[in-house]
Coordinates of C-alpha atoms and ligand atoms in Angstrom, one line a residue:
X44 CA 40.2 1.8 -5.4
X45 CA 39.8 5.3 -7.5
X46 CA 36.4 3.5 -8.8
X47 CA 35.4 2.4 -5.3
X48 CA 35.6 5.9 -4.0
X49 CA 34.3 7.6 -7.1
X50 CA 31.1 5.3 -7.0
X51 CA 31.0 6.2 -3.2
X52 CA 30.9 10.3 -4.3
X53 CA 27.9 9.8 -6.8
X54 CA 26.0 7.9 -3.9
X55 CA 26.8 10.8 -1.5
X56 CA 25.8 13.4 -4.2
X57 CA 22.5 11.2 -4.5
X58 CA 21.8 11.5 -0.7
X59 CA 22.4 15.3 -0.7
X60 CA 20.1 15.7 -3.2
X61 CA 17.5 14.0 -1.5
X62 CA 18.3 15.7 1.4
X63 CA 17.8 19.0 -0.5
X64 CA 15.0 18.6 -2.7
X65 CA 12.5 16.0 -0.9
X66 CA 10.6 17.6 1.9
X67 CA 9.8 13.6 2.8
X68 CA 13.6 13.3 2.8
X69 CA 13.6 15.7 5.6
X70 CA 10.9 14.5 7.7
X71 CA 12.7 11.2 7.9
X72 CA 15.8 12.4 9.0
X73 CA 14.5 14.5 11.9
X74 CA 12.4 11.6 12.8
X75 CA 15.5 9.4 13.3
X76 CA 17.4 12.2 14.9
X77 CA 14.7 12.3 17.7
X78 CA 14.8 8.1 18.0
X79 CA 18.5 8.4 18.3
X80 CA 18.3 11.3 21.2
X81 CA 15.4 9.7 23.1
X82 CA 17.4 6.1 22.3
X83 CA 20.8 7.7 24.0
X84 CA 18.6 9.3 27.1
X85 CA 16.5 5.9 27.6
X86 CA 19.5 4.4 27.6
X87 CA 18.1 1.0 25.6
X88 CA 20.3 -2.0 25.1
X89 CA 22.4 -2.7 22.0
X90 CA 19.9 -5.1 20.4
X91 CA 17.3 -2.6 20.4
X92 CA 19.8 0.2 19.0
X93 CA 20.2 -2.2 15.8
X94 CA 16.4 -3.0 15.8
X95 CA 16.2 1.1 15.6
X96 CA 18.9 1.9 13.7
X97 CA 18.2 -0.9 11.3
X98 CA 14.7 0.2 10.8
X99 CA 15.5 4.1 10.2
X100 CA 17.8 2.7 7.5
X101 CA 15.3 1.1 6.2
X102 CA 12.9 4.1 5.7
X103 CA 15.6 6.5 4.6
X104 CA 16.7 3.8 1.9
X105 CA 13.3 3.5 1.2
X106 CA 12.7 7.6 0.2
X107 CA 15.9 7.4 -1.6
X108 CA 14.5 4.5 -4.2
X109 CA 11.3 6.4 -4.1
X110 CA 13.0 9.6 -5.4
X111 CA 14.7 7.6 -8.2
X112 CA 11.6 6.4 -8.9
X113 CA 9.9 9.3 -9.4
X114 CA 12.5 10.7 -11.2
X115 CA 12.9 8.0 -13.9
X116 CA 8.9 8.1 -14.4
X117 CA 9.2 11.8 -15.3
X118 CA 12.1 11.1 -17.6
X119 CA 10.3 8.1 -19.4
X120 CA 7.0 9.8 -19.2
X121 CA 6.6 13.0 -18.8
X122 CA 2.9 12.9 -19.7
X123 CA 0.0 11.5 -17.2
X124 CA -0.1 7.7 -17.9
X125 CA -1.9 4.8 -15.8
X126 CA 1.5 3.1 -15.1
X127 CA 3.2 6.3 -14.7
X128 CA 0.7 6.5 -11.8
X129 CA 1.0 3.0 -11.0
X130 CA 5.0 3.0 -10.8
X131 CA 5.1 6.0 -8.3
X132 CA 2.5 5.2 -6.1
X133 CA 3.8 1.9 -5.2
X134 CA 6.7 3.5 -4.5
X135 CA 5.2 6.3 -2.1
X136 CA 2.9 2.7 -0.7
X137 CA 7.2 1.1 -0.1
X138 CA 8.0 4.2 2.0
X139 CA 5.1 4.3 3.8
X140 CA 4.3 0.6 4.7
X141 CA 8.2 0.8 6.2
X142 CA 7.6 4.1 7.9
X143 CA 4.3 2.2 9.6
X144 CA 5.9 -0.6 10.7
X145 CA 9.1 1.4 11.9
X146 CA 6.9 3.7 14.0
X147 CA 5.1 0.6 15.7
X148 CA 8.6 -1.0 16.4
X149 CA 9.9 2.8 18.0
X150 CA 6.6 2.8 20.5
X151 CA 7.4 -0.7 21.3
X152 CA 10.9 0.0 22.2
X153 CA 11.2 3.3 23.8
X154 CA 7.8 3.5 24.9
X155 CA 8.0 1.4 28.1
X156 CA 11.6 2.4 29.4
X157 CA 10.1 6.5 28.3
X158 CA 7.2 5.8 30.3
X159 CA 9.1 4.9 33.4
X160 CA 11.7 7.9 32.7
X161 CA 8.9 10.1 33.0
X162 CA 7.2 8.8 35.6
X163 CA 10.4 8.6 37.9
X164 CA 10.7 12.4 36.7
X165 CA 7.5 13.6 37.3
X166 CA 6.4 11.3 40.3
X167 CA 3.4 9.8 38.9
Ligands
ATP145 N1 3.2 10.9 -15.2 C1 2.2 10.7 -14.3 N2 1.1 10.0 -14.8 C2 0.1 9.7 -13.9 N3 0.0 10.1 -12.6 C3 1.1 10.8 -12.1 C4 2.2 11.1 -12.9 N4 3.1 11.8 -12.2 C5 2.6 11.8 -10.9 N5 1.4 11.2 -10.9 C6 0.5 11.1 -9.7 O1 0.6 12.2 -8.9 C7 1.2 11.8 -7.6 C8 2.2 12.9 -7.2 O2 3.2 12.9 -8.1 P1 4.6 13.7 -7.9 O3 5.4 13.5 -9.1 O4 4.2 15.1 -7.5 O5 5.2 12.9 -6.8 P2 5.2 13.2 -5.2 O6 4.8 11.9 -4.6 O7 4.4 14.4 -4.9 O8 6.7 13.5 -4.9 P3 7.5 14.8 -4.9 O9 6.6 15.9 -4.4 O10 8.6 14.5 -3.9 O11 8.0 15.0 -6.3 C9 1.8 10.4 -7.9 O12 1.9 9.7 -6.7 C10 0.8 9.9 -8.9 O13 -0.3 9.4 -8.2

């Protein structure tokens, strides 16, 4: 149990450090903040909160591999090298090919009921 918690400490100390050092790290979050307000105003049923929630996990999972990614390449190779290059752009190409196809799933989801929110608001 002592283990179970430690190993649960170390993976919050890696999320914090994310948090605090990757600018990327912060866009993400703010991003699913603002799908999880507009989610609780739209009011959208619970399969679409897991489709939602799933994919934000996704992303933010995604940027977290990504920064240990980058942070093993500068250990192993500080210098420039082609698979230094190689190793961290497929990495950045992870995060973003997630954040696309998380993006496309949010307009699919909350665009139609946020449409009709604002139409019933504004009378259109
Ligand atoms: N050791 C290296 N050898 C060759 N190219 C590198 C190396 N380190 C970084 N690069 C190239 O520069 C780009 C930016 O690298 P950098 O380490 O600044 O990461 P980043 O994506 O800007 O992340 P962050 O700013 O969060 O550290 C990489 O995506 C890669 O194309």
């Amino acid at each position: 149990m002592r283990r179970f918690l430690a190993s649960l400490r170390f993976a919050a100390s890696g999320i914090a450090q994310g948090v605090r050092n990757e600018r990327n790290m912060r866009i993400h979050l703010i991003a699913a903040a603002a799908v999880v307000l507009l989610a609780i105003w739209l009011d959208i049923r619970p399969v679409e909160w897991a489709v939602l929630l799933a994919l934000c996990g996704l992303v933010i999972s995604l940027e977290l591999v990504n920064t240990a990614v980058e942070r093993v390449v500068d250990l192993v190779s500080p210098e420039r090298h082609p698979l230094a290059k190689a190793a961290k752009d497929a990495a950045a190409g992870g995060v973003l090919v997630a954040a696309m196809f998380a993006a496309a799933a949010g307009l699919i989801v909350l665009g139609p009921p946020l449409w009709h929110k604002l139409q019933e608001l504004f009378g259109l």
